[in-house]
Coordinates of C-alpha atoms in Angstrom, one line a residue:
M1 CA 59.8 -25.2 -33.3
S2 CA 63.4 -26.4 -33.2
S3 CA 64.6 -23.1 -31.7
I4 CA 62.0 -23.3 -28.9
T5 CA 62.9 -26.9 -28.0
K6 CA 66.6 -26.2 -27.8
S7 CA 66.1 -23.1 -25.5
D8 CA 65.9 -23.4 -21.8
D9 CA 62.7 -23.1 -19.8
L10 CA 63.3 -19.4 -18.9
N11 CA 63.4 -18.5 -22.6
V12 CA 60.2 -20.4 -23.2
D13 CA 58.4 -18.5 -20.4
I14 CA 59.7 -15.1 -21.7
F15 CA 58.6 -16.1 -25.2
F16 CA 55.0 -16.9 -24.0
D17 CA 54.8 -13.7 -21.9
L18 CA 55.8 -11.5 -24.8
L19 CA 53.5 -13.2 -27.2
S20 CA 50.5 -13.3 -24.8
E21 CA 50.6 -9.4 -24.7
S22 CA 49.4 -9.4 -28.3
T23 CA 46.3 -11.6 -27.7
D24 CA 43.6 -12.4 -25.2
D25 CA 44.0 -16.1 -25.9
Y26 CA 45.9 -18.4 -23.5
L27 CA 48.9 -19.8 -25.4
F28 CA 50.4 -23.2 -24.4
M29 CA 53.1 -25.6 -25.2
W30 CA 53.2 -29.2 -23.9
N31 CA 56.2 -31.4 -23.9
I32 CA 54.4 -34.7 -24.3
Q33 CA 57.4 -36.8 -23.5
S34 CA 58.6 -35.0 -20.3
G35 CA 55.1 -33.9 -19.3
I36 CA 56.3 -30.3 -18.8
F37 CA 53.5 -27.8 -19.7
H38 CA 53.8 -24.1 -20.3
I39 CA 50.9 -21.6 -20.5
S40 CA 50.9 -17.9 -20.8
E41 CA 50.6 -15.8 -17.6
N42 CA 47.2 -14.4 -18.4
A43 CA 45.7 -17.8 -17.8
F44 CA 46.8 -17.7 -14.1
E45 CA 45.2 -14.3 -13.8
D46 CA 41.8 -15.5 -15.1
L47 CA 41.6 -19.1 -14.1
N48 CA 41.9 -20.9 -10.7
I49 CA 45.0 -22.8 -11.6
S50 CA 48.4 -23.0 -9.9
H51 CA 51.9 -23.2 -11.3
S52 CA 51.9 -26.9 -10.5
I53 CA 50.2 -27.3 -13.9
R54 CA 53.7 -27.2 -15.2
E55 CA 54.4 -30.7 -14.0
N56 CA 50.8 -32.1 -13.9
V57 CA 48.7 -30.6 -16.6
V58 CA 46.0 -33.3 -16.7
E59 CA 45.2 -33.2 -13.0
V60 CA 45.3 -29.4 -12.6
W61 CA 43.5 -28.5 -15.8
S62 CA 40.7 -31.1 -15.3
S63 CA 40.2 -29.7 -11.7
I64 CA 38.7 -26.5 -13.3
M65 CA 36.6 -28.2 -15.9
V66 CA 32.9 -28.9 -15.7
S67 CA 32.7 -32.6 -14.7
E68 CA 30.5 -33.6 -17.6
D69 CA 33.1 -32.4 -20.1
I70 CA 36.1 -34.2 -18.6
P71 CA 35.8 -37.7 -20.0
L72 CA 35.8 -36.6 -23.6
W73 CA 38.7 -34.3 -23.0
L74 CA 40.7 -37.0 -21.3
H75 CA 40.0 -39.4 -24.2
D76 CA 41.4 -36.8 -26.6
M77 CA 44.5 -36.3 -24.5
Q78 CA 45.1 -40.0 -24.4
L79 CA 44.9 -40.3 -28.2
I80 CA 47.4 -37.5 -28.5
Q81 CA 49.8 -39.0 -26.0
E82 CA 49.6 -42.4 -27.9
G83 CA 50.4 -40.7 -31.2
K84 CA 47.0 -41.5 -32.7
K85 CA 46.0 -37.8 -33.2
E86 CA 48.1 -34.9 -34.6
Y87 CA 45.7 -32.2 -33.6
H88 CA 43.4 -31.1 -30.7
D89 CA 40.2 -29.2 -31.4
M90 CA 37.6 -29.1 -28.7
E91 CA 35.0 -26.8 -27.0
Y92 CA 34.3 -27.3 -23.3
R93 CA 33.5 -25.6 -20.1
V94 CA 35.8 -24.4 -17.3
Y95 CA 35.3 -22.3 -14.2
N96 CA 37.0 -18.9 -13.9
K97 CA 38.3 -17.4 -10.6
E98 CA 34.8 -16.0 -9.8
G99 CA 33.3 -19.4 -10.1
Q100 CA 31.5 -18.6 -13.3
V101 CA 31.3 -21.2 -16.1
I102 CA 33.0 -20.1 -19.3
W103 CA 33.2 -21.9 -22.6
V104 CA 36.6 -22.2 -24.1
S105 CA 37.9 -23.4 -27.5
C106 CA 41.1 -25.3 -27.3
R107 CA 43.2 -26.0 -30.4
G108 CA 46.6 -27.4 -30.7
K109 CA 49.0 -29.0 -33.3
V110 CA 51.2 -32.0 -32.5
S111 CA 54.8 -32.4 -33.7
K112 CA 56.5 -35.8 -33.9
D113 CA 60.1 -37.0 -33.9
Q114 CA 61.8 -39.2 -36.4
C115 CA 60.4 -42.3 -34.8
N116 CA 56.9 -40.9 -35.2
R117 CA 56.5 -40.3 -31.5
P118 CA 54.5 -37.2 -30.3
T119 CA 56.9 -34.6 -28.9
Y120 CA 55.2 -31.3 -28.5
M121 CA 51.7 -29.8 -28.8
V122 CA 51.5 -26.0 -29.3
G123 CA 48.3 -24.1 -29.4
R124 CA 45.9 -21.6 -27.9
I125 CA 42.8 -21.6 -25.7
S126 CA 40.2 -19.0 -26.4
N127 CA 37.3 -17.8 -24.2
I128 CA 34.5 -18.1 -26.7
G129 CA 32.0 -16.8 -24.2
K130 CA 33.5 -13.4 -25.2
E131 CA 32.0 -14.0 -28.6
N132 CA 28.5 -13.9 -27.0
K133 CA 28.0 -17.5 -27.7
F134 CA 27.6 -18.8 -24.1
D135 CA 26.2 -17.6 -20.9
N136 CA 28.8 -17.1 -18.2
I137 CA 26.6 -17.9 -15.2
T138 CA 25.2 -21.3 -16.3
G139 CA 27.6 -22.3 -19.1
L140 CA 24.6 -22.9 -21.4
K141 CA 24.4 -21.5 -24.9
N142 CA 22.8 -18.0 -24.9
R143 CA 19.8 -16.4 -26.6
K144 CA 21.9 -15.4 -29.6
Q145 CA 23.0 -19.0 -30.1
F146 CA 19.4 -20.2 -29.6
E147 CA 18.3 -18.0 -32.5
K148 CA 21.2 -19.2 -34.6
D149 CA 20.6 -22.9 -33.9
L150 CA 16.8 -22.7 -34.4
T151 CA 17.3 -20.8 -37.7
T152 CA 19.7 -23.5 -38.9
L153 CA 17.0 -26.2 -38.1
L154 CA 14.3 -24.2 -39.9
N155 CA 16.5 -23.8 -43.0
L156 CA 16.5 -27.5 -43.4
G157 CA 12.8 -27.3 -44.5
D158 CA 9.8 -29.2 -43.5
Q159 CA 11.6 -32.4 -43.1
K160 CA 12.8 -31.2 -39.7
E161 CA 10.0 -31.1 -37.0
G162 CA 10.2 -30.5 -33.3
V163 CA 9.1 -28.6 -30.3
I164 CA 10.4 -25.3 -28.8
V165 CA 9.9 -25.1 -25.0
V166 CA 10.5 -21.9 -23.0
L167 CA 10.8 -22.2 -19.2
D168 CA 10.4 -19.3 -16.8
I169 CA 11.2 -19.5 -13.1
D170 CA 8.1 -18.3 -11.1
N171 CA 8.8 -15.4 -8.8
F172 CA 12.6 -15.6 -9.1
K173 CA 12.9 -12.0 -8.1
N174 CA 11.8 -13.1 -4.6
I175 CA 14.8 -15.3 -4.4
N176 CA 17.1 -12.4 -5.4
E177 CA 15.5 -10.1 -2.9
R178 CA 15.6 -12.5 0.0
Y179 CA 19.0 -14.1 -0.5
G180 CA 20.9 -11.7 -2.7
Y181 CA 22.0 -11.7 -6.4
A182 CA 25.1 -13.9 -5.8
F183 CA 22.8 -16.6 -4.3
G184 CA 20.4 -16.1 -7.3
D185 CA 23.3 -16.6 -9.8
R186 CA 24.3 -19.8 -8.0
T187 CA 20.7 -20.9 -8.1
L188 CA 20.5 -20.4 -11.8
N189 CA 23.6 -22.4 -12.2
L190 CA 22.3 -25.3 -10.2
I191 CA 18.9 -25.2 -11.9
S192 CA 20.5 -25.4 -15.3
T193 CA 22.7 -28.4 -14.1
Q194 CA 19.6 -30.2 -12.8
L195 CA 17.5 -29.5 -15.9
L196 CA 20.2 -31.0 -18.1
T197 CA 20.0 -34.3 -16.2
V198 CA 16.3 -34.5 -16.9
L199 CA 16.3 -33.7 -20.6
P200 CA 16.6 -36.5 -23.2
K201 CA 20.0 -37.2 -24.6
G202 CA 21.0 -34.8 -27.3
C203 CA 18.4 -32.2 -26.3
Q204 CA 20.1 -28.8 -26.4
M205 CA 19.4 -26.3 -23.6
Y206 CA 19.8 -22.5 -23.6
R207 CA 19.7 -19.7 -21.1
L208 CA 17.9 -16.8 -22.6
D209 CA 17.5 -13.7 -20.4
G210 CA 17.3 -13.4 -16.6
D211 CA 15.4 -16.5 -15.3
E212 CA 14.3 -17.8 -18.7
F213 CA 15.5 -21.0 -20.3
A214 CA 14.7 -22.8 -23.5
F215 CA 15.3 -26.2 -25.1
L216 CA 14.6 -27.8 -28.4
I217 CA 13.2 -31.3 -28.9
E218 CA 13.7 -32.6 -32.4
N219 CA 10.8 -34.8 -33.6
G220 CA 9.1 -34.1 -30.2
T221 CA 5.4 -34.7 -29.6
E222 CA 2.9 -33.1 -27.2
N223 CA 2.9 -36.2 -25.0
L224 CA 6.7 -36.3 -24.9
T225 CA 6.9 -32.6 -24.1
Q226 CA 4.4 -32.9 -21.3
T227 CA 6.3 -35.9 -19.8
I228 CA 9.6 -34.0 -19.9
Y229 CA 8.0 -31.0 -18.2
E230 CA 6.4 -33.1 -15.5
N231 CA 9.8 -34.7 -14.9
I232 CA 11.3 -31.3 -14.6
Q233 CA 8.6 -30.2 -12.1
L234 CA 9.1 -33.3 -10.0
F235 CA 12.9 -33.2 -10.0
V236 CA 13.3 -29.4 -9.3
T237 CA 10.6 -29.3 -6.7
N238 CA 11.9 -32.3 -4.8
N239 CA 15.7 -31.8 -5.2
F240 CA 16.3 -28.1 -5.0
I241 CA 18.7 -27.4 -2.1
M242 CA 21.0 -24.4 -2.4
D243 CA 23.8 -23.7 0.2
H244 CA 22.1 -26.2 2.6
Q245 CA 18.9 -24.3 2.2
R246 CA 15.8 -25.8 0.6
V247 CA 14.3 -23.3 -1.8
Y248 CA 10.9 -23.7 -3.4
I249 CA 11.2 -23.5 -7.2
S250 CA 8.4 -23.8 -9.7
L251 CA 8.6 -23.3 -13.5
S252 CA 6.0 -22.0 -15.9
A253 CA 6.5 -23.2 -19.5
G254 CA 5.2 -22.5 -23.0
A255 CA 5.7 -24.7 -26.0
C256 CA 5.1 -24.5 -29.8
F257 CA 5.8 -26.8 -32.7
Y258 CA 8.0 -26.1 -35.7
P259 CA 7.2 -25.7 -38.6
K260 CA 3.5 -26.1 -37.8
D261 CA 3.3 -22.9 -35.7
G262 CA 5.8 -20.8 -37.7
H263 CA 8.6 -20.8 -40.2
N264 CA 11.0 -18.3 -38.6
Y265 CA 12.6 -17.7 -35.2
Q266 CA 10.8 -14.5 -34.4
K267 CA 7.3 -15.9 -34.8
L268 CA 8.1 -19.2 -33.0
F269 CA 9.8 -17.6 -30.1
R270 CA 6.9 -15.1 -29.7
H271 CA 4.4 -17.9 -29.7
A272 CA 6.3 -19.8 -27.1
E273 CA 6.6 -16.7 -24.9
N274 CA 2.9 -16.0 -25.3
A275 CA 2.2 -19.5 -24.1
V276 CA 4.4 -18.9 -21.0
E277 CA 2.5 -15.7 -20.3
I278 CA -0.8 -17.6 -20.4
A279 CA 0.7 -20.3 -18.1
K280 CA 1.5 -17.5 -15.6
M281 CA -1.9 -15.9 -15.9
N282 CA -3.6 -19.2 -15.3
G283 CA -1.8 -19.7 -11.9
K284 CA 1.9 -20.5 -12.8
N285 CA 3.7 -23.8 -12.4
Q286 CA 2.2 -25.4 -15.6
L287 CA 2.9 -26.0 -19.2
V288 CA 0.7 -24.4 -21.9
F289 CA 0.9 -25.3 -25.6
F290 CA 0.5 -22.5 -28.1
S291 CA -2.7 -22.5 -30.2
K292 CA -4.2 -20.0 -32.6
E293 CA -7.2 -19.7 -30.4
M294 CA -5.0 -18.8 -27.4
Y295 CA -3.1 -16.3 -29.5
Q296 CA -6.3 -14.7 -30.7
R297 CA -7.4 -14.3 -27.0
K298 CA -4.0 -12.7 -26.2
L299 CA -4.5 -10.3 -29.1
K300 CA -8.0 -9.6 -27.8
I301 CA -6.6 -8.7 -24.4
I302 CA -4.0 -6.3 -26.0
E303 CA -6.8 -4.7 -28.0
L304 CA -9.0 -4.3 -24.8
Q305 CA -6.0 -2.8 -23.0
E306 CA -5.5 -0.2 -25.7
S307 CA -9.2 0.6 -25.8
L308 CA -9.3 1.0 -22.0
H309 CA -6.4 3.4 -22.2
N310 CA -8.1 5.5 -24.8
T311 CA -11.4 5.7 -22.9
V312 CA -9.5 6.8 -19.7
V313 CA -7.6 9.4 -21.7
N314 CA -10.9 10.6 -23.0
G315 CA -12.4 11.2 -19.6
C316 CA -13.9 7.7 -19.1
N317 CA -16.4 8.5 -21.8
E318 CA -17.3 4.9 -22.5
F319 CA -18.0 4.0 -18.9
E320 CA -21.3 4.1 -17.1
L321 CA -22.4 3.3 -13.6
Y322 CA -25.2 0.9 -13.1
Y323 CA -26.9 0.7 -9.7
Q324 CA -28.3 -2.4 -7.9
P325 CA -30.8 -1.8 -5.1
Q326 CA -30.1 -2.8 -1.5
I327 CA -33.2 -3.8 0.4
D328 CA -34.3 -3.6 4.0
V329 CA -34.9 -7.3 4.9
Q330 CA -38.0 -6.6 6.9
T331 CA -39.8 -3.9 5.0
K332 CA -38.5 -4.7 1.5
E333 CA -37.9 -1.0 0.9
V334 CA -34.9 0.3 -1.0
V335 CA -32.4 1.8 1.4
G336 CA -29.3 2.0 -0.8
A337 CA -27.5 0.9 -3.9
E338 CA -24.2 -0.5 -5.0
A339 CA -22.5 1.4 -7.9
L340 CA -21.2 -1.1 -10.5
L341 CA -19.0 -0.1 -13.4
R342 CA -20.1 -1.0 -17.0
W343 CA -18.2 -0.5 -20.2
H344 CA -20.0 0.2 -23.5
S345 CA -17.2 -0.1 -26.0
P346 CA -18.0 1.0 -29.6
Q347 CA -15.3 -1.4 -30.8
H348 CA -15.9 -4.4 -28.5
G349 CA -19.5 -4.0 -27.5
E350 CA -20.7 -4.7 -23.9
V351 CA -17.5 -5.9 -22.1
S352 CA -18.0 -7.9 -18.9
P353 CA -16.5 -6.5 -15.7
I354 CA -14.9 -9.9 -15.2
D355 CA -12.9 -9.3 -18.4
F356 CA -12.0 -5.6 -18.0
I357 CA -11.6 -4.9 -14.3
P358 CA -8.5 -7.2 -14.0
L359 CA -7.0 -5.3 -17.0
L360 CA -7.6 -2.0 -15.3
E361 CA -5.9 -3.3 -12.1
E362 CA -3.0 -4.8 -14.0
S363 CA -2.3 -1.5 -15.9
Q364 CA -3.1 0.6 -12.7
L365 CA -5.6 2.5 -14.8
I366 CA -8.0 1.5 -11.9
I367 CA -6.5 4.5 -10.0
Q368 CA -7.9 7.0 -12.5
V369 CA -11.1 5.0 -13.2
G370 CA -11.6 4.6 -9.4
K371 CA -11.6 8.4 -9.0
W372 CA -14.2 8.7 -11.7
V373 CA -16.4 6.0 -10.2
F374 CA -16.2 7.7 -6.8
E375 CA -17.1 11.1 -8.1
E376 CA -20.1 9.8 -10.2
A377 CA -21.4 7.7 -7.4
V378 CA -21.2 10.4 -4.8
K379 CA -22.9 12.9 -7.0
Q380 CA -25.7 10.4 -7.6
C381 CA -25.9 9.6 -3.9
E382 CA -26.5 13.3 -3.1
I383 CA -29.3 13.5 -5.7
W384 CA -31.1 10.4 -4.3
Q385 CA -30.7 11.6 -0.8
K386 CA -33.2 14.3 -1.7
Y387 CA -35.8 11.5 -2.0
N388 CA -34.5 9.5 0.9
P389 CA -32.1 11.4 3.3
D390 CA -30.8 8.0 4.7
F391 CA -30.0 6.6 1.3
M392 CA -26.7 4.6 1.2
M393 CA -24.3 4.3 -1.7
S394 CA -21.8 1.5 -1.8
I395 CA -18.7 2.0 -4.0
N396 CA -16.2 -0.8 -4.8
V397 CA -12.5 -0.1 -4.1
S398 CA -9.5 -1.9 -5.6
Y399 CA -6.6 -3.0 -3.5
I400 CA -4.4 -1.3 -6.1
Q401 CA -5.9 2.1 -5.1
L402 CA -5.0 1.4 -1.5
K403 CA -1.5 0.0 -2.2
E404 CA -0.5 2.9 -4.3
N405 CA -1.8 5.3 -1.6
A406 CA -4.0 6.8 -4.3
L407 CA -7.4 6.4 -2.6
L408 CA -6.5 7.9 0.8
E409 CA -4.8 10.9 -0.8
Y410 CA -7.7 11.5 -3.1
L411 CA -10.3 11.3 -0.3
K412 CA -8.3 13.7 1.8
N413 CA -8.3 16.2 -1.0
E414 CA -12.0 15.7 -1.5
H415 CA -12.6 16.0 2.2
N416 CA -10.6 19.2 2.4
K417 CA -12.6 20.7 -0.5
N418 CA -16.0 19.8 0.8
H419 CA -15.3 20.3 4.5
S420 CA -18.1 17.8 5.4
P421 CA -18.4 14.0 5.5
I422 CA -20.2 12.2 2.7
K423 CA -23.2 10.8 4.5
N424 CA -23.9 7.1 4.1
C425 CA -21.1 6.6 1.5
I426 CA -19.7 3.1 2.0
L427 CA -16.4 1.9 0.4
E428 CA -16.2 -1.9 -0.3
L429 CA -13.1 -4.1 -0.4
T430 CA -13.2 -7.9 -1.0
E431 CA -12.4 -10.1 2.0
N432 CA -9.4 -11.8 0.2
C433 CA -7.6 -8.4 0.1
W434 CA -8.1 -7.8 3.9
V435 CA -6.6 -10.7 5.8
P436 CA -3.2 -11.1 4.0
N437 CA -2.6 -7.4 4.4
L438 CA -4.5 -6.9 7.7
Q439 CA -2.2 -4.3 9.4
F440 CA -1.9 -2.1 6.3
I441 CA -5.6 -2.3 5.3
N442 CA -6.8 -1.7 8.9
Q443 CA -4.8 1.6 9.1
E444 CA -6.0 2.7 5.7
F445 CA -9.6 2.2 6.5
K446 CA -9.4 3.7 10.0
N447 CA -8.1 6.9 8.3
I448 CA -11.0 6.7 5.8
Q449 CA -13.5 6.2 8.6
K450 CA -12.2 9.2 10.4
M451 CA -13.3 11.3 7.3
G452 CA -16.8 10.1 7.7
Y453 CA -17.0 7.2 5.2
G454 CA -18.3 3.8 6.0
V455 CA -16.4 0.6 5.2
A456 CA -17.8 -2.8 4.0
I457 CA -16.1 -6.2 3.7
D458 CA -17.3 -7.6 0.4
D459 CA -17.6 -11.4 -0.4
F460 CA -17.2 -12.3 3.3
G461 CA -16.6 -16.0 3.9
T462 CA -15.1 -16.8 0.6
G463 CA -11.4 -16.2 0.9
Y464 CA -10.1 -16.9 4.4
S465 CA -11.3 -18.1 7.8
S466 CA -11.6 -14.5 9.0
L467 CA -13.9 -14.9 12.0
S468 CA -10.9 -14.5 14.3
H469 CA -10.1 -11.2 12.6
L470 CA -13.7 -9.9 12.5
K471 CA -13.5 -7.8 15.7
E472 CA -10.2 -6.3 14.5
L473 CA -11.5 -5.0 11.2
P474 CA -12.5 -1.4 11.0
A475 CA -15.7 -2.2 9.1
N476 CA -19.3 -1.0 9.3
V477 CA -20.9 -3.7 7.1
I478 CA -20.1 -7.2 6.0
K479 CA -21.5 -8.5 2.8
I480 CA -22.1 -12.3 2.6
D481 CA -21.3 -13.8 -0.8
R482 CA -23.8 -15.4 -3.1
S483 CA -22.2 -18.9 -2.6
F484 CA -23.8 -19.1 0.9
V485 CA -27.2 -18.4 -0.5
Q486 CA -27.4 -20.9 -3.3
G487 CA -29.3 -24.0 -2.2
I488 CA -29.9 -22.6 1.3
H489 CA -32.5 -24.3 3.5
E490 CA -33.0 -24.5 7.2
E491 CA -30.5 -26.8 8.9
S492 CA -28.1 -26.7 5.9
Y493 CA -24.5 -25.7 6.5
E494 CA -25.1 -22.4 4.6
Y495 CA -28.0 -21.6 6.9
I496 CA -26.1 -22.3 10.1
F497 CA -23.1 -20.4 8.9
L498 CA -25.2 -17.4 7.9
E499 CA -27.2 -17.4 11.2
Y500 CA -23.9 -17.6 13.2
I501 CA -22.3 -14.8 11.3
V502 CA -25.3 -12.5 11.5
K503 CA -25.5 -13.0 15.3
L504 CA -21.7 -12.5 15.7
A505 CA -21.7 -9.3 13.6
H506 CA -24.6 -7.8 15.5
V507 CA -22.8 -8.4 18.8
I508 CA -19.9 -6.3 17.6
H509 CA -22.3 -3.7 16.1
L510 CA -21.8 -4.6 12.4
K511 CA -24.5 -4.5 9.8
V512 CA -25.0 -7.5 7.5
C513 CA -25.9 -7.5 3.8
V514 CA -26.6 -10.8 2.1
E515 CA -25.9 -10.8 -1.6
G516 CA -27.2 -12.9 -4.5
V517 CA -30.8 -13.6 -3.3
E518 CA -32.6 -14.5 -6.5
T519 CA -35.7 -16.5 -5.5
E520 CA -38.6 -16.0 -3.0
E521 CA -37.6 -19.3 -1.4
E522 CA -34.1 -18.0 -0.8
Y523 CA -35.4 -14.7 0.6
Q524 CA -37.7 -16.4 3.1
V525 CA -34.9 -18.6 4.5
V526 CA -32.4 -15.8 4.6
K527 CA -34.9 -13.5 6.3
K528 CA -35.0 -16.0 9.3
T529 CA -31.3 -15.4 10.0
D530 CA -32.1 -11.7 10.6
P531 CA -29.6 -9.9 8.4
D532 CA -30.1 -6.1 7.9
Y533 CA -30.0 -5.8 4.1
I534 CA -30.5 -8.0 1.0
Q535 CA -29.1 -7.5 -2.4
G536 CA -30.0 -9.7 -5.4
F537 CA -31.9 -10.2 -8.7
L538 CA -35.1 -11.0 -6.8
F539 CA -35.3 -7.3 -5.9
G540 CA -33.5 -5.8 -8.9
K541 CA -30.6 -6.2 -11.3
P542 CA -28.0 -3.5 -11.8
I543 CA -29.6 -0.8 -14.0
P544 CA -28.8 2.7 -15.3
V545 CA -29.5 5.9 -13.4
L546 CA -32.8 6.9 -15.1
E547 CA -34.3 3.4 -14.9
F548 CA -33.3 3.2 -11.2
E549 CA -35.0 6.5 -10.5
E550 CA -38.2 5.6 -12.5
R551 CA -38.5 2.2 -10.7
Y552 CA -37.6 3.2 -7.1
F553 CA -38.2 6.9 -6.6
H554 CA -41.1 7.9 -9.0
D555 CA -43.8 5.5 -8.0

């Protein structure tokens, strides 16, 4: 030390430059009495500091620190200057030249003169983010540290209890796509800063992967967790302005308790993530607490997905089409049928379409299954047209089939093979898929109509106010949802709505089919509105092929 203090400033700078070539750390020496501060040149390359730090270390260095960390650092510097501490050992956050937050570890040793006054502090500053301990975008501890900290808590045994909460930003990819990834990174940084202001004192927060965060609440309860989440919702939704632009942010969350829900990191983290998935499946922007029942339902879904995949691989051998009759409203004669998919699973029994159709769509297996449904229904339609040449077959179509361009390509291939239109074959798509994608859907179905197929809008009246779009839709039939038939009576809203829609549809040459007619009273009222067809349990439930033929063609 004495040789350094006796040498001139140039020699000190040379000494630091030479020594810094052997390490990634930033080496420093601070003359506490004169205030002169030396730091190795690599610090100027990585950090947004100027050489004025030489004369004013406190002002320059604190300018690159995260504001929350400055008070503690200043207090430590004051103690060193006053000779009350002989060492400096802190971890805190600074901004690098790219504006990213990095965690640094600063350690220094203080020397004193014969009068016990502090003279020099010599030490090093290490970027501990390089040790994969901290996240560079937000400055929060990362996933690896989350695992380490939680494992440490769990090793304390059952005397330590608490809550793990995993937060996931809903639809964050939309922010990246609309504003760019740099904006997205700044958004993550601001979100993390805001979340820290809402969390209770001492509550540690982490950034896991992408748009996912986590925090631990020691001795937390369900009520406390719910309150914290609601505060986060309120604060983020009402205060999120980025680059003078208000951005809508919502967060889905999943929580589980330790040690009640698990005794190791892997199990607890999996449970919390499963709860997040359920929150998103239930509509997003909500908190879900893990439960064994919820977990069993999730496992059931995974099992169903695997079984669906197997049956598709095996030629859809566990599927069957049931057919529900469509009736001429005046004559009560069967004029057509709707083909409805059923799944007879050896492993799961009779699985409701409400449960398995969304899984087919989510996995895009609906594309292969949709082809199978179409082929089976068309074959059956051709058979039944031998009994009734004007017999109609309605086949449900998923938006996924259209979006992936699978249906149109398949129908073109079938059309080229057969060289003739499929008479009275009607493809149905629910109304809530039409209006948000009007231009795309219109073009798809116009092309389908050109090949000789009919088009129906299913569940009309349930999703959107689509009367203004009705004349634009390339449809042949609209199907009125069951919700407008329940409790219907003359002069009721349902009756007036139905009568108006039927008249309007007929003006623009559309047929109307009313679904869900289950009683004679409903039929008599609906009949007065003059629709073309009726479909419902009053005239027949969905049944297998042979039973349909026996009941409606072999009388």
